[in-house]
Amino acid sequence: MEVIAARTAETAPVLLEMPEPSPPTAGQVLCETLQLGVCGTDREILETGTPHVPDGDDFLALGHECLGRIVEVGAEVEGFQAGDLVVPVVRRNLETPEVQGDERLKQRIARPDLMPWGTYTERGIVDEHGFSQPHWLDRPEYLFQVPEEIADVAVLTEPVTVTEKGINEAELIQSARFGLPAWEEQAPRVLVTGMGPIGFAGVLGCVARGWPVTMFGRDAEDTFRVELARELGAEYVSANTINWEPRNLEEVGYDLVLECTGSDNVMMSAARSMRSCGIMVWLGSSRLPQAASHNVGVWMRDGLLSNHICLGSVNAAPRDFSRALEYLLQLQREKGDTLARMITKRLEPAESLWHYQNREPQGIKTVLMYGT
């Protein structure tokens, strides 16, 4: 079977042959890929030329945003059957002796998204082949069932889980600070920086909750992505018009900033627009960050005086997958046509290589269609 791969010491994606998986053994299921999202993480893996390849291989099969279907169920598997639509979890714990002997890490086993480097794999990203494989083996504990009603947009589940984790963690922190459910009586004002897939996923999470959300970007007012953000229910503010330091900050500032650009300039600017006790969640980054010069002392002073919290967030917990599927189902019913427009291109895997190194102007999510 043919896979899309990143090869060691190369920066261009390649099509390679891998053997078909064996039939599932006890506790396993055999799945087929139906749809696969192209992600900025895939491009960054290729750009570095140093993919984290599985032991014994010199390449990594890419793909972690997947909608699949179960083809065959092994013995002792309960709750799943052939024909079920599923989305797979990306990160999986390594049951190493070091982890088992560390009580601190043992407490995190149920939350692989919180495990430190070296104690997990990530399919299609770290040390385990991804879902550009047309067929793959997995275990049911790493799969979430997908309602047929959202089959056309369920490939968006994984990117939505990324922002869901950030929002959920921010809610937990705010609840702990104030001793009551965060933002329940009064919705937070939210700023999402960036107009890529993660930025739009952040908008979806806010809209589904009924929170007012503003999207920041560099697009002109009459472009497709701005139109889509507004149709989803967000306000839009451009780099040409935003005032990062309003005088009435406590009135018009933001309680929650979802920083999705990975730009240190945008991050430092957005920090100045946060109300007191605001939280910023870092959801974007670069594997090859560039040196920068900023007055970090001002940021530290303002953050200290305003009781700000900055939160790094990566991957997702099981609760975030459940919530993402719940919200996609809700938004499919409320804004189905608009939601579907987030997928800006669908194409076959063999036609996809250009998209692993390039972004289309005004594109949001490119999805590969298998078996069509």
Short mmCIF file of C-alpha atoms in Angstrom, two decimals:
data_model
loop_
_atom_site.label_atom_id
_atom_site.label_comp_id
_atom_site.label_asym_id
_atom_site.label_seq_id
_atom_site.Cartn_x
_atom_site.Cartn_y
_atom_site.Cartn_z
CA MET A 1 0.00 0.00 0.00
CA GLU A 2 1.13 3.54 -0.77
CA VAL A 3 1.76 6.10 1.98
CA ILE A 4 2.75 9.77 2.12
CA ALA A 5 6.02 9.99 4.00
CA ALA A 6 8.71 12.26 5.38
CA ARG A 7 12.15 10.77 4.88
CA THR A 8 15.23 11.48 6.98
CA ALA A 9 17.46 14.26 5.58
CA GLU A 10 14.84 15.23 2.97
CA THR A 11 12.38 18.10 3.00
CA ALA A 12 9.98 17.01 0.25
CA PRO A 13 7.20 14.47 0.85
CA VAL A 14 7.40 11.17 -1.01
CA LEU A 15 5.04 8.35 -1.91
CA LEU A 16 6.38 5.05 -0.54
CA GLU A 17 5.18 1.46 -0.39
CA MET A 18 4.46 -0.20 2.94
CA PRO A 19 3.19 -3.74 3.50
CA GLU A 20 -0.49 -4.24 4.23
CA PRO A 21 -1.16 -4.83 7.94
CA SER A 22 -1.86 -8.33 9.19
CA PRO A 23 -5.36 -9.33 10.39
CA PRO A 24 -6.23 -7.97 13.85
CA THR A 25 -5.29 -10.07 16.85
CA ALA A 26 -7.09 -10.09 20.19
CA GLY A 27 -7.80 -6.54 21.35
CA GLN A 28 -7.12 -4.99 17.94
CA VAL A 29 -9.18 -3.56 15.10
CA LEU A 30 -8.27 -3.11 11.45
CA CYS A 31 -9.28 0.27 10.04
CA GLU A 32 -9.26 1.98 6.68
CA THR A 33 -8.59 5.67 6.15
CA LEU A 34 -11.49 7.53 4.55
CA GLN A 35 -10.33 11.14 4.91
CA LEU A 36 -7.04 12.69 6.00
CA GLY A 37 -6.33 16.33 6.82
CA VAL A 38 -3.11 18.04 5.78
CA CYS A 39 -1.75 19.92 8.80
CA GLY A 40 0.84 22.59 9.45
CA THR A 41 2.59 20.06 11.67
CA ASP A 42 3.12 17.85 8.61
CA ARG A 43 4.77 20.78 6.82
CA GLU A 44 6.99 21.54 9.81
CA ILE A 45 8.12 17.91 10.06
CA LEU A 46 9.16 18.06 6.41
CA GLU A 47 10.79 21.46 6.74
CA THR A 48 13.14 20.28 9.48
CA GLY A 49 14.30 17.22 7.51
CA THR A 50 14.50 15.32 10.80
CA PRO A 51 11.27 13.35 11.24
CA HIS A 52 11.00 11.21 14.37
CA VAL A 53 10.93 7.87 12.58
CA PRO A 54 9.95 4.51 14.10
CA ASP A 55 12.80 2.21 15.12
CA GLY A 56 14.35 0.52 12.12
CA ASP A 57 12.85 2.87 9.51
CA ASP A 58 14.27 5.89 7.71
CA PHE A 59 10.88 7.45 7.07
CA LEU A 60 7.69 8.45 8.86
CA ALA A 61 4.28 7.85 7.31
CA LEU A 62 2.51 11.17 7.82
CA GLY A 63 -1.09 11.91 8.76
CA HIS A 64 -2.71 12.45 12.16
CA GLU A 65 -6.04 14.14 11.32
CA CYS A 66 -8.03 11.10 10.27
CA LEU A 67 -11.54 9.84 9.71
CA GLY A 68 -11.49 6.07 9.46
CA ARG A 69 -13.81 3.11 9.27
CA ILE A 70 -13.42 -0.21 11.04
CA VAL A 71 -12.97 -3.06 8.58
CA GLU A 72 -12.41 -6.01 10.91
CA VAL A 73 -12.62 -6.55 14.66
CA GLY A 74 -10.34 -8.90 16.57
CA ALA A 75 -11.33 -11.14 19.46
CA GLU A 76 -12.09 -9.58 22.86
CA VAL A 77 -13.03 -6.21 21.35
CA GLU A 78 -16.26 -4.78 22.74
CA GLY A 79 -18.27 -1.74 21.70
CA PHE A 80 -16.99 -1.60 18.12
CA GLN A 81 -17.97 -3.44 14.97
CA ALA A 82 -17.09 -3.46 11.30
CA GLY A 83 -18.51 -0.41 9.55
CA ASP A 84 -18.18 1.99 12.51
CA LEU A 85 -16.80 5.41 11.69
CA VAL A 86 -13.97 6.44 14.02
CA VAL A 87 -11.43 9.15 14.69
CA PRO A 88 -8.14 8.01 16.26
CA VAL A 89 -6.26 9.57 19.15
CA VAL A 90 -2.83 10.85 18.13
CA ARG A 91 -0.73 10.48 21.30
CA ARG A 92 -0.23 7.16 23.11
CA ASN A 93 1.70 6.42 26.30
CA LEU A 94 4.79 4.25 26.30
CA GLU A 95 4.57 1.79 29.18
CA THR A 96 8.29 2.04 29.96
CA PRO A 97 9.91 0.87 33.22
CA GLU A 98 10.86 4.48 33.90
CA VAL A 99 7.23 5.56 33.76
CA GLN A 100 6.01 2.64 35.82
CA GLY A 101 8.53 3.39 38.54
CA ASP A 102 7.67 7.08 38.77
CA GLU A 103 4.58 7.75 40.87
CA ARG A 104 4.27 11.25 39.47
CA LEU A 105 4.13 9.95 35.92
CA LYS A 106 1.89 7.01 36.81
CA GLN A 107 -0.76 9.48 37.90
CA ARG A 108 -0.74 10.95 34.38
CA ILE A 109 -1.16 7.69 32.46
CA ALA A 110 -4.82 8.47 31.76
CA ARG A 111 -3.74 11.85 30.32
CA PRO A 112 -1.12 11.12 27.65
CA ASP A 113 -1.41 14.74 26.51
CA LEU A 114 0.33 15.73 29.78
CA MET A 115 3.17 13.21 29.58
CA PRO A 116 6.74 14.53 29.05
CA TRP A 117 8.82 13.95 25.96
CA GLY A 118 10.14 10.41 25.64
CA THR A 119 7.17 8.73 27.33
CA TYR A 120 4.79 8.63 24.36
CA THR A 121 4.42 8.18 20.62
CA GLU A 122 2.28 10.27 18.30
CA ARG A 123 0.97 8.62 15.17
CA GLY A 124 2.22 10.46 12.13
CA ILE A 125 4.36 12.80 14.27
CA VAL A 126 6.61 11.01 16.77
CA ASP A 127 8.03 7.49 16.41
CA GLU A 128 4.89 5.82 15.01
CA HIS A 129 3.56 5.76 11.46
CA GLY A 130 0.49 7.85 10.76
CA PHE A 131 -2.79 7.43 8.94
CA SER A 132 -1.77 8.14 5.35
CA GLN A 133 -1.69 4.35 5.33
CA PRO A 134 -4.88 3.19 3.58
CA HIS A 135 -5.17 0.43 6.23
CA TRP A 136 -3.87 0.36 9.81
CA LEU A 137 -4.18 -1.58 13.03
CA ASP A 138 -5.21 0.05 16.26
CA ARG A 139 -6.73 -0.62 19.65
CA PRO A 140 -10.27 0.45 20.58
CA GLU A 141 -9.09 2.55 23.54
CA TYR A 142 -7.53 4.93 21.01
CA LEU A 143 -10.68 5.32 18.89
CA PHE A 144 -13.77 7.51 19.21
CA GLN A 145 -16.94 6.62 17.36
CA VAL A 146 -18.30 9.20 14.93
CA PRO A 147 -22.00 9.83 14.25
CA GLU A 148 -22.87 9.32 10.58
CA GLU A 149 -24.46 12.79 10.60
CA ILE A 150 -21.04 14.49 10.74
CA ALA A 151 -19.15 12.11 8.43
CA ASP A 152 -18.41 14.91 5.94
CA VAL A 153 -16.73 17.15 8.55
CA ALA A 154 -15.47 14.66 11.15
CA VAL A 155 -11.93 14.93 9.78
CA LEU A 156 -11.90 18.30 11.57
CA THR A 157 -12.19 16.53 14.93
CA GLU A 158 -8.48 16.40 15.75
CA PRO A 159 -7.78 20.10 15.10
CA VAL A 160 -10.86 20.99 17.15
CA THR A 161 -9.54 18.84 20.03
CA VAL A 162 -6.38 20.96 20.10
CA THR A 163 -8.29 24.15 20.84
CA GLU A 164 -10.73 22.29 23.07
CA LYS A 165 -7.89 21.26 25.34
CA GLY A 166 -6.69 24.84 25.59
CA ILE A 167 -10.17 26.16 26.38
CA ASN A 168 -10.89 23.39 28.87
CA GLU A 169 -7.60 23.92 30.68
CA ALA A 170 -8.26 27.66 30.87
CA GLU A 171 -11.72 27.00 32.33
CA LEU A 172 -10.23 24.70 34.96
CA ILE A 173 -7.64 27.27 35.98
CA GLN A 174 -10.16 30.09 36.15
CA SER A 175 -12.55 27.94 38.20
CA ALA A 176 -9.76 27.07 40.63
CA ARG A 177 -8.85 30.75 41.02
CA PHE A 178 -12.37 31.97 41.77
CA GLY A 179 -13.88 28.88 43.38
CA LEU A 180 -16.86 28.64 41.03
CA PRO A 181 -17.48 27.41 37.47
CA ALA A 182 -15.53 29.69 35.17
CA TRP A 183 -17.37 32.00 32.80
CA GLU A 184 -20.72 30.35 33.53
CA GLU A 185 -22.68 33.40 34.63
CA GLN A 186 -20.88 35.82 32.32
CA ALA A 187 -19.28 34.61 29.11
CA PRO A 188 -15.67 35.62 28.52
CA ARG A 189 -14.63 37.90 25.71
CA VAL A 190 -12.35 35.79 23.52
CA LEU A 191 -9.70 36.77 20.98
CA VAL A 192 -8.44 34.20 18.48
CA THR A 193 -5.23 35.22 16.71
CA GLY A 194 -4.62 33.61 13.35
CA MET A 195 -6.82 32.43 10.47
CA GLY A 196 -5.48 28.94 9.92
CA PRO A 197 -7.24 25.68 10.80
CA ILE A 198 -6.45 25.96 14.52
CA GLY A 199 -7.71 29.54 14.59
CA PHE A 200 -10.99 28.50 13.00
CA ALA A 201 -11.19 25.53 15.38
CA GLY A 202 -10.92 28.02 18.24
CA VAL A 203 -13.79 30.03 16.77
CA LEU A 204 -15.90 26.86 16.57
CA GLY A 205 -15.31 26.10 20.25
CA CYS A 206 -16.38 29.60 21.28
CA VAL A 207 -19.41 29.75 18.99
CA ALA A 208 -20.62 26.35 20.21
CA ARG A 209 -20.43 27.64 23.79
CA GLY A 210 -22.23 30.88 22.93
CA TRP A 211 -19.18 33.01 23.78
CA PRO A 212 -18.47 36.28 21.96
CA VAL A 213 -15.33 35.77 19.88
CA THR A 214 -13.18 38.03 17.75
CA MET A 215 -10.79 36.68 15.12
CA PHE A 216 -7.59 38.59 14.35
CA GLY A 217 -5.84 38.27 11.01
CA ARG A 218 -4.12 40.05 8.15
CA ASP A 219 -6.80 39.40 5.50
CA ALA A 220 -8.66 42.16 3.70
CA GLU A 221 -12.27 42.66 4.72
CA ASP A 222 -13.74 41.24 1.50
CA THR A 223 -11.86 37.91 1.47
CA PHE A 224 -13.22 34.40 1.86
CA ARG A 225 -11.77 33.64 5.29
CA VAL A 226 -13.15 36.86 6.79
CA GLU A 227 -16.55 36.10 5.30
CA LEU A 228 -16.45 32.58 6.73
CA ALA A 229 -15.42 33.78 10.20
CA ARG A 230 -18.38 36.12 10.25
CA GLU A 231 -20.77 33.48 8.97
CA LEU A 232 -19.65 31.19 11.80
CA GLY A 233 -20.48 33.95 14.30
CA ALA A 234 -17.16 35.69 14.97
CA GLU A 235 -16.28 39.35 14.67
CA TYR A 236 -13.18 40.13 12.64
CA VAL A 237 -10.44 42.66 13.31
CA SER A 238 -7.49 43.16 10.99
CA ALA A 239 -3.88 43.99 11.69
CA ASN A 240 -4.52 47.36 10.03
CA THR A 241 -7.28 48.43 12.42
CA ILE A 242 -6.76 46.69 15.76
CA ASN A 243 -5.89 48.75 18.83
CA TRP A 244 -3.82 46.49 21.06
CA GLU A 245 -3.84 48.95 23.98
CA PRO A 246 -7.31 50.46 24.40
CA ARG A 247 -7.70 52.99 27.20
CA ASN A 248 -10.82 51.25 28.51
CA LEU A 249 -9.08 47.86 28.69
CA GLU A 250 -11.30 46.43 31.44
CA GLU A 251 -14.34 47.17 29.30
CA VAL A 252 -13.25 46.06 25.83
CA GLY A 253 -10.25 43.82 26.54
CA TYR A 254 -10.24 40.04 26.41
CA ASP A 255 -10.60 37.43 29.14
CA LEU A 256 -9.20 34.63 27.00
CA VAL A 257 -6.72 34.79 24.13
CA LEU A 258 -6.22 31.73 21.94
CA GLU A 259 -2.86 32.45 20.28
CA CYS A 260 -2.76 30.34 17.11
CA THR A 261 -0.18 32.10 14.94
CA GLY A 262 3.04 31.04 16.65
CA SER A 263 4.25 34.61 16.06
CA ASP A 264 6.07 36.17 18.99
CA ASN A 265 5.12 39.62 17.70
CA VAL A 266 1.41 38.80 17.67
CA MET A 267 1.67 37.07 21.05
CA MET A 268 3.35 40.06 22.71
CA SER A 269 0.82 42.45 21.17
CA ALA A 270 -2.19 40.34 22.15
CA ALA A 271 -0.96 40.16 25.74
CA ARG A 272 -1.47 43.92 26.02
CA SER A 273 -5.16 43.52 25.15
CA MET A 274 -5.99 41.17 28.06
CA ARG A 275 -8.19 42.23 30.94
CA SER A 276 -7.09 41.61 34.52
CA CYS A 277 -7.09 37.90 35.41
CA GLY A 278 -7.00 37.06 31.72
CA ILE A 279 -5.57 33.84 30.32
CA MET A 280 -3.58 33.36 27.13
CA VAL A 281 -3.33 29.88 25.64
CA TRP A 282 -0.40 29.19 23.31
CA LEU A 283 -1.67 26.91 20.53
CA GLY A 284 0.72 27.81 17.72
CA SER A 285 4.49 27.48 17.45
CA SER A 286 7.33 26.75 15.07
CA ARG A 287 9.79 23.88 15.16
CA LEU A 288 12.42 26.35 13.92
CA PRO A 289 11.79 29.50 15.99
CA GLN A 290 13.74 32.61 15.05
CA ALA A 291 15.60 34.83 17.47
CA ALA A 292 13.60 37.93 18.42
CA SER A 293 14.08 41.08 20.44
CA HIS A 294 11.24 42.26 22.67
CA ASN A 295 10.84 44.22 25.87
CA VAL A 296 9.86 41.16 27.87
CA GLY A 297 10.15 43.17 31.07
CA VAL A 298 7.07 45.20 30.14
CA TRP A 299 5.15 41.99 29.44
CA MET A 300 6.23 40.56 32.81
CA ARG A 301 5.28 43.75 34.66
CA ASP A 302 1.86 43.99 33.02
CA GLY A 303 1.18 40.31 33.52
CA LEU A 304 2.15 40.51 37.18
CA LEU A 305 0.02 43.57 37.88
CA SER A 306 -2.98 42.07 36.07
CA ASN A 307 -2.70 38.47 37.37
CA HIS A 308 -2.38 37.09 33.87
CA ILE A 309 -1.72 33.43 33.14
CA CYS A 310 -0.01 32.07 30.00
CA LEU A 311 -0.71 28.44 29.29
CA GLY A 312 1.10 26.15 26.88
CA SER A 313 -1.18 23.49 25.44
CA VAL A 314 -0.52 20.64 23.01
CA ASN A 315 -2.39 17.52 21.92
CA ALA A 316 -5.68 16.60 23.63
CA ALA A 317 -7.25 14.54 26.39
CA PRO A 318 -10.12 12.05 25.93
CA ARG A 319 -12.58 14.66 27.25
CA ASP A 320 -11.48 16.98 24.43
CA PHE A 321 -12.23 14.39 21.75
CA SER A 322 -15.68 13.81 23.24
CA ARG A 323 -16.37 17.54 23.40
CA ALA A 324 -15.08 18.13 19.86
CA LEU A 325 -17.44 15.50 18.43
CA GLU A 326 -20.31 16.92 20.47
CA TYR A 327 -19.69 20.44 19.19
CA LEU A 328 -19.22 19.35 15.58
CA LEU A 329 -22.58 17.60 15.78
CA GLN A 330 -24.17 20.72 17.28
CA LEU A 331 -22.65 23.04 14.67
CA GLN A 332 -23.51 20.65 11.83
CA ARG A 333 -27.15 21.04 12.82
CA GLU A 334 -26.95 24.80 13.31
CA LYS A 335 -24.49 25.89 10.60
CA GLY A 336 -23.88 22.82 8.47
CA ASP A 337 -23.26 24.54 5.14
CA THR A 338 -20.92 27.09 6.72
CA LEU A 339 -19.04 24.44 8.70
CA ALA A 340 -18.44 22.42 5.54
CA ARG A 341 -16.77 25.45 3.92
CA MET A 342 -13.84 25.10 6.32
CA ILE A 343 -12.70 22.23 4.09
CA THR A 344 -11.45 24.31 1.18
CA LYS A 345 -10.03 21.50 -0.98
CA ARG A 346 -10.62 17.77 -1.32
CA LEU A 347 -8.31 15.69 -3.48
CA GLU A 348 -6.82 12.22 -3.87
CA PRO A 349 -3.64 11.26 -1.99
CA ALA A 350 -1.56 10.97 -5.16
CA GLU A 351 -2.37 14.62 -5.98
CA SER A 352 -1.53 15.94 -2.53
CA LEU A 353 2.25 16.31 -2.34
CA TRP A 354 2.29 20.01 -3.28
CA HIS A 355 -0.01 20.74 -0.35
CA TYR A 356 2.48 19.27 2.14
CA GLN A 357 4.89 22.11 1.34
CA ASN A 358 2.58 24.93 0.32
CA ARG A 359 -0.55 26.73 1.48
CA GLU A 360 -3.17 27.98 -0.92
CA PRO A 361 -4.18 31.64 -0.57
CA GLN A 362 -7.37 31.74 1.51
CA GLY A 363 -7.19 27.97 2.04
CA ILE A 364 -8.11 26.57 5.44
CA LYS A 365 -8.18 22.78 5.46
CA THR A 366 -7.06 20.47 2.66
CA VAL A 367 -8.48 16.96 2.97
CA LEU A 368 -7.36 13.82 1.16
CA MET A 369 -10.11 11.43 0.08
CA TYR A 370 -9.28 7.72 0.14
CA GLY A 371 -11.07 5.01 -1.80
CA THR A 372 -12.95 7.43 -4.04
#
